[in-house]
mmCIF file of C-alpha atoms in Angstrom:
data_model
loop_
_atom_site.group_PDB
_atom_site.id
_atom_site.type_symbol
_atom_site.label_atom_id
_atom_site.label_comp_id
_atom_site.label_asym_id
_atom_site.label_seq_id
_atom_site.Cartn_x
_atom_site.Cartn_y
_atom_site.Cartn_z
ATOM 1 C CA THR A 871 -15.736 105.379 -57.424
ATOM 2 C CA LEU A 872 -17.245 107.492 -60.213
ATOM 3 C CA VAL A 873 -16.032 110.718 -58.599
ATOM 4 C CA SER A 874 -12.898 109.508 -56.827
ATOM 5 C CA SER A 875 -9.664 107.696 -57.554
ATOM 6 C CA GLN A 876 -9.349 106.539 -53.914
ATOM 7 C CA TYR A 877 -10.313 102.894 -53.558
ATOM 8 C CA GLU A 878 -10.568 100.531 -50.623
ATOM 9 C CA TRP A 879 -8.846 97.201 -51.221
ATOM 10 C CA MET A 880 -9.426 93.919 -49.451
ATOM 11 C CA SER A 881 -8.532 90.292 -49.905
ATOM 12 C CA ALA A 882 -11.055 88.269 -51.923
ATOM 13 C CA SER A 883 -10.993 85.653 -49.161
ATOM 14 C CA ASP A 884 -12.567 88.242 -46.820
ATOM 15 C CA TRP A 885 -15.716 88.679 -48.902
ATOM 16 C CA LEU A 886 -16.168 85.540 -51.039
ATOM 17 C CA THR A 887 -18.275 82.802 -49.475
ATOM 18 C CA GLU A 888 -16.421 80.150 -51.500
ATOM 19 C CA GLN A 889 -12.883 80.185 -52.788
ATOM 20 C CA PRO A 890 -12.730 80.029 -56.590
ATOM 21 C CA VAL A 891 -11.151 77.077 -58.335
ATOM 22 C CA SER A 892 -7.531 77.765 -59.208
ATOM 23 C CA TRP A 893 -6.611 77.917 -62.870
ATOM 24 C CA THR A 894 -3.247 77.667 -64.505
ATOM 25 C CA ALA A 895 -2.081 80.784 -66.327
ATOM 26 C CA ASP A 896 -2.820 79.091 -69.685
ATOM 27 C CA GLU A 897 -6.358 78.137 -68.605
ATOM 28 C CA ALA A 898 -7.000 81.651 -67.351
ATOM 29 C CA ARG A 899 -5.804 83.168 -70.638
ATOM 30 C CA VAL A 900 -8.151 80.936 -72.638
ATOM 31 C CA GLU A 901 -11.134 81.866 -70.466
ATOM 32 C CA LEU A 902 -10.282 85.561 -70.557
ATOM 33 C CA VAL A 903 -10.069 85.551 -74.361
ATOM 34 C CA ARG A 904 -13.333 83.578 -74.603
ATOM 35 C CA ARG A 905 -15.148 86.144 -72.474
ATOM 36 C CA TRP A 906 -13.509 89.054 -74.288
ATOM 37 C CA LEU A 907 -14.498 87.723 -77.720
ATOM 38 C CA LEU A 908 -18.037 87.173 -76.466
ATOM 39 C CA GLY A 909 -18.254 90.835 -75.506
ATOM 40 C CA PHE A 910 -16.050 92.482 -78.142
ATOM 41 C CA GLY A 911 -15.910 90.070 -81.069
ATOM 42 C CA PRO A 912 -15.341 90.031 -83.911
ATOM 43 C CA ALA A 913 -11.799 91.194 -83.397
ATOM 44 C CA THR A 914 -8.370 90.733 -84.894
ATOM 45 C CA VAL A 915 -5.511 88.847 -83.251
ATOM 46 C CA GLN A 916 -3.833 92.242 -82.847
ATOM 47 C CA ASP A 917 -6.892 93.580 -80.988
ATOM 48 C CA VAL A 918 -6.722 90.683 -78.529
ATOM 49 C CA ARG A 919 -2.963 91.034 -78.077
ATOM 50 C CA TRP A 920 -3.237 94.788 -77.512
ATOM 51 C CA TRP A 921 -6.100 94.516 -75.028
ATOM 52 C CA THR A 922 -4.486 91.764 -72.944
ATOM 53 C CA GLY A 923 -0.907 93.034 -73.129
ATOM 54 C CA TRP A 924 0.269 89.488 -73.832
ATOM 55 C CA THR A 925 2.964 88.423 -76.223
ATOM 56 C CA LEU A 926 1.871 87.358 -79.689
ATOM 57 C CA GLY A 927 2.734 83.753 -78.765
ATOM 58 C CA GLN A 928 0.547 83.819 -75.631
ATOM 59 C CA THR A 929 -2.284 85.379 -77.620
ATOM 60 C CA ARG A 930 -2.111 82.817 -80.425
ATOM 61 C CA SER A 931 -1.837 79.947 -77.937
ATOM 62 C CA ALA A 932 -4.990 81.039 -76.103
ATOM 63 C CA LEU A 933 -6.913 81.580 -79.339
ATOM 64 C CA ALA A 934 -5.830 78.152 -80.663
ATOM 65 C CA ARG A 935 -7.609 76.490 -77.732
ATOM 66 C CA LEU A 936 -10.920 78.123 -78.615
ATOM 67 C CA GLU A 937 -13.300 77.202 -81.391
ATOM 68 C CA THR A 938 -13.391 80.327 -83.559
ATOM 69 C CA VAL A 939 -14.393 81.230 -87.093
ATOM 70 C CA ASP A 940 -12.782 83.773 -89.412
ATOM 71 C CA VAL A 941 -14.924 86.644 -90.625
ATOM 72 C CA THR A 942 -14.164 89.528 -92.956
ATOM 73 C CA LEU A 943 -14.487 92.856 -91.178
ATOM 74 C CA ASP A 944 -15.908 95.984 -92.845
ATOM 75 C CA HIS A 945 -12.419 97.400 -93.421
ATOM 76 C CA GLY A 946 -11.213 94.180 -95.110
ATOM 77 C CA GLU A 947 -9.182 92.641 -92.275
ATOM 78 C CA VAL A 948 -9.826 89.130 -90.990
ATOM 79 C CA GLY A 949 -11.432 88.974 -87.572
ATOM 80 C CA LEU A 950 -12.306 86.166 -85.198
ATOM 81 C CA LEU A 951 -15.624 85.219 -83.647
ATOM 82 C CA LEU A 952 -16.430 82.429 -81.250
ATOM 83 C CA ALA A 953 -17.933 79.646 -83.343
ATOM 84 C CA ASP A 954 -21.087 79.537 -81.217
ATOM 85 C CA ASP A 955 -21.526 83.319 -81.580
ATOM 86 C CA ALA A 956 -21.369 83.453 -85.377
ATOM 87 C CA GLU A 957 -25.070 83.939 -86.146
ATOM 88 C CA PRO A 958 -25.801 87.448 -87.456
ATOM 89 C CA ALA A 959 -27.272 89.738 -84.812
ATOM 90 C CA ALA A 960 -30.723 91.168 -85.363
ATOM 91 C CA ALA A 961 -30.839 94.812 -86.383
ATOM 92 C CA CYS A 962 -31.403 97.117 -83.439
ATOM 93 C CA ASP A 963 -33.386 100.321 -83.141
ATOM 94 C CA PRO A 964 -31.511 103.643 -83.396
ATOM 95 C CA TRP A 965 -29.721 104.464 -80.127
ATOM 96 C CA VAL A 966 -27.421 106.970 -78.480
ATOM 97 C CA ALA A 967 -25.171 106.779 -75.416
ATOM 98 C CA LEU A 968 -22.865 109.065 -73.454
ATOM 99 C CA LEU A 969 -19.975 106.920 -72.215
ATOM 100 C CA PRO A 970 -17.457 108.016 -69.557
ATOM 101 C CA GLY A 971 -13.723 108.338 -70.030
ATOM 102 C CA LEU A 972 -11.859 105.016 -70.174
ATOM 103 C CA ASP A 973 -15.090 103.123 -70.846
ATOM 104 C CA PRO A 974 -14.221 99.609 -72.088
ATOM 105 C CA THR A 975 -16.271 100.047 -75.260
ATOM 106 C CA PRO A 976 -14.035 102.594 -77.027
ATOM 107 C CA MET A 977 -10.942 101.107 -75.343
ATOM 108 C CA GLY A 978 -11.776 97.555 -76.462
ATOM 109 C CA TRP A 979 -9.934 97.387 -79.776
ATOM 110 C CA ALA A 980 -6.492 98.351 -81.063
ATOM 111 C CA GLY A 981 -7.953 99.098 -84.510
ATOM 112 C CA ARG A 982 -10.532 101.821 -83.861
ATOM 113 C CA ASP A 983 -11.187 103.550 -87.168
ATOM 114 C CA TRP A 984 -14.353 101.542 -87.849
ATOM 115 C CA TYR A 985 -16.206 103.189 -84.946
ATOM 116 C CA LEU A 986 -14.048 106.278 -84.309
ATOM 117 C CA GLY A 987 -13.594 107.730 -87.783
ATOM 118 C CA GLU A 988 -11.430 110.860 -87.845
ATOM 119 C CA HIS A 989 -12.055 111.788 -84.199
ATOM 120 C CA ARG A 990 -9.084 110.144 -82.432
ATOM 121 C CA ALA A 991 -7.023 113.328 -81.922
ATOM 122 C CA ARG A 992 -9.898 115.151 -80.196
ATOM 123 C CA LEU A 993 -11.127 112.305 -77.994
ATOM 124 C CA PHE A 994 -7.937 110.558 -76.841
ATOM 125 C CA ASP A 995 -5.042 111.934 -74.802
ATOM 126 C CA SER A 996 -1.426 111.541 -75.913
ATOM 127 C CA ASN A 997 -1.128 108.220 -74.038
ATOM 128 C CA GLY A 998 -4.096 106.595 -75.781
ATOM 129 C CA ASN A 999 -6.694 107.113 -73.020
ATOM 130 C CA VAL A 1000 -10.181 107.925 -74.257
ATOM 131 C CA GLY A 1001 -12.219 110.720 -72.750
ATOM 132 C CA PRO A 1002 -16.021 110.889 -72.492
ATOM 133 C CA THR A 1003 -17.619 109.952 -75.824
ATOM 134 C CA VAL A 1004 -20.982 110.369 -77.520
ATOM 135 C CA TRP A 1005 -22.166 107.346 -79.500
ATOM 136 C CA CYS A 1006 -24.874 107.071 -82.123
ATOM 137 C CA ASP A 1007 -25.814 103.750 -83.711
ATOM 138 C CA GLY A 1008 -22.505 102.017 -82.972
ATOM 139 C CA ARG A 1009 -20.015 104.769 -83.738
ATOM 140 C CA VAL A 1010 -18.451 107.706 -81.936
ATOM 141 C CA VAL A 1011 -19.919 111.013 -83.126
ATOM 142 C CA GLY A 1012 -18.669 113.421 -80.461
ATOM 143 C CA GLY A 1013 -17.690 113.961 -76.867
ATOM 144 C CA TRP A 1014 -19.078 115.390 -73.682
ATOM 145 C CA ALA A 1015 -17.884 116.996 -70.471
ATOM 146 C CA GLN A 1016 -19.300 118.332 -67.260
ATOM 147 C CA ARG A 1017 -18.884 122.062 -66.739
ATOM 148 C CA LYS A 1018 -18.237 123.688 -63.338
ATOM 149 C CA THR A 1019 -21.957 124.360 -63.073
ATOM 150 C CA GLY A 1020 -22.630 120.625 -63.365
ATOM 151 C CA GLU A 1021 -24.143 121.061 -66.831
ATOM 152 C CA VAL A 1022 -23.384 118.200 -69.212
ATOM 153 C CA ALA A 1023 -22.084 119.825 -72.396
ATOM 154 C CA VAL A 1024 -21.992 117.889 -75.668
ATOM 155 C CA LYS A 1025 -20.012 118.585 -78.838
ATOM 156 C CA LEU A 1026 -20.923 116.654 -81.962
ATOM 157 C CA LEU A 1027 -18.072 116.121 -84.418
ATOM 158 C CA GLU A 1028 -20.305 115.085 -87.301
ATOM 159 C CA ASP A 1029 -23.853 115.598 -88.483
ATOM 160 C CA VAL A 1030 -26.127 112.912 -87.032
ATOM 161 C CA GLY A 1031 -29.434 114.426 -88.106
ATOM 162 C CA THR A 1032 -32.088 116.260 -86.113
ATOM 163 C CA GLU A 1033 -33.677 113.200 -84.504
ATOM 164 C CA ALA A 1034 -30.406 111.693 -83.248
ATOM 165 C CA ALA A 1035 -29.155 115.109 -82.080
ATOM 166 C CA GLY A 1036 -32.361 115.498 -80.057
ATOM 167 C CA ALA A 1037 -31.882 112.042 -78.541
ATOM 168 C CA ILE A 1038 -28.304 112.983 -77.594
ATOM 169 C CA ASP A 1039 -29.502 116.206 -75.930
ATOM 170 C CA ALA A 1040 -32.096 114.194 -73.992
ATOM 171 C CA ALA A 1041 -29.406 111.712 -72.902
ATOM 172 C CA ALA A 1042 -27.244 114.615 -71.676
ATOM 173 C CA ALA A 1043 -30.181 115.977 -69.669
ATOM 174 C CA ARG A 1044 -30.799 112.548 -68.106
ATOM 175 C CA LEU A 1045 -27.112 112.238 -67.200
ATOM 176 C CA PHE A 1046 -27.143 115.694 -65.585
ATOM 177 C CA ALA A 1047 -30.205 114.726 -63.516
ATOM 178 C CA TRP A 1048 -28.713 111.356 -62.584
ATOM 179 C CA LEU A 1049 -25.469 112.951 -61.353
ATOM 180 C CA GLY A 1050 -27.581 115.042 -59.007
ATOM 181 C CA GLY A 1051 -25.026 117.791 -58.519
ATOM 182 C CA ALA A 1052 -21.994 115.512 -58.278
ATOM 183 C CA ARG A 1053 -19.052 116.664 -60.382
ATOM 184 C CA VAL A 1054 -17.092 114.203 -62.499
ATOM 185 C CA THR A 1055 -13.689 115.118 -63.902
ATOM 186 C CA PRO A 1056 -11.927 112.465 -65.993
ATOM 187 C CA ARG A 1057 -8.526 111.466 -64.724
ATOM 188 C CA PHE A 1058 -7.123 111.717 -68.246
ATOM 189 C CA ARG A 1059 -8.061 115.023 -69.883
ATOM 190 C CA THR A 1060 -8.532 115.032 -73.639
ATOM 191 C CA PRO A 1061 -8.559 117.972 -76.067
ATOM 192 C CA LEU A 1062 -12.334 117.977 -76.549
ATOM 193 C CA GLU A 1063 -13.091 117.541 -72.845
ATOM 194 C CA LEU A 1064 -10.767 120.447 -72.008
ATOM 195 C CA GLU A 1065 -12.398 122.565 -74.728
ATOM 196 C CA LEU A 1066 -15.868 121.947 -73.313
ATOM 197 C CA THR A 1067 -14.844 122.782 -69.748
ATOM 198 C CA ALA A 1068 -12.845 125.960 -70.581
#
């Protein structure tokens, strides 16, 4: 599915060995928000509402059934965390990643400035779909695209230093090798992706 938008669909009953337990819509909303906060928290109520597409009432109702704690986010807003996920995370080593278009990481929040900075216009299309992004230590620092030759081209939108830039180049080389000649064109073209493939 990486290189195609043609999918084969089948009924879950044809491939599941057991049928899942049925949930009410309210129960399903609570579980979905719990799992989302576990992966994307902390987040604002607006982030949850945006991501789910629910009404504000549905969002607040689901959140009210979870045990959460309020936290102050870097930009001053109040965010929510699951109460059992409130311990500070250990610091991680420096890292880089090249994420594909529509990856859930950059699409996960309505408020994106804290990891996107000033790069929204170059990396998102006019409908709010993100293109391929380059990440460094938890923030977007550029974008990437695959040229007609198969080469993975990277454009950094800010200075990340020599060591991180080298790690990004190495990640691009690994991605090129992993694709093995397959060509990937995002369904939603963004200004930076189009620039790199011109």
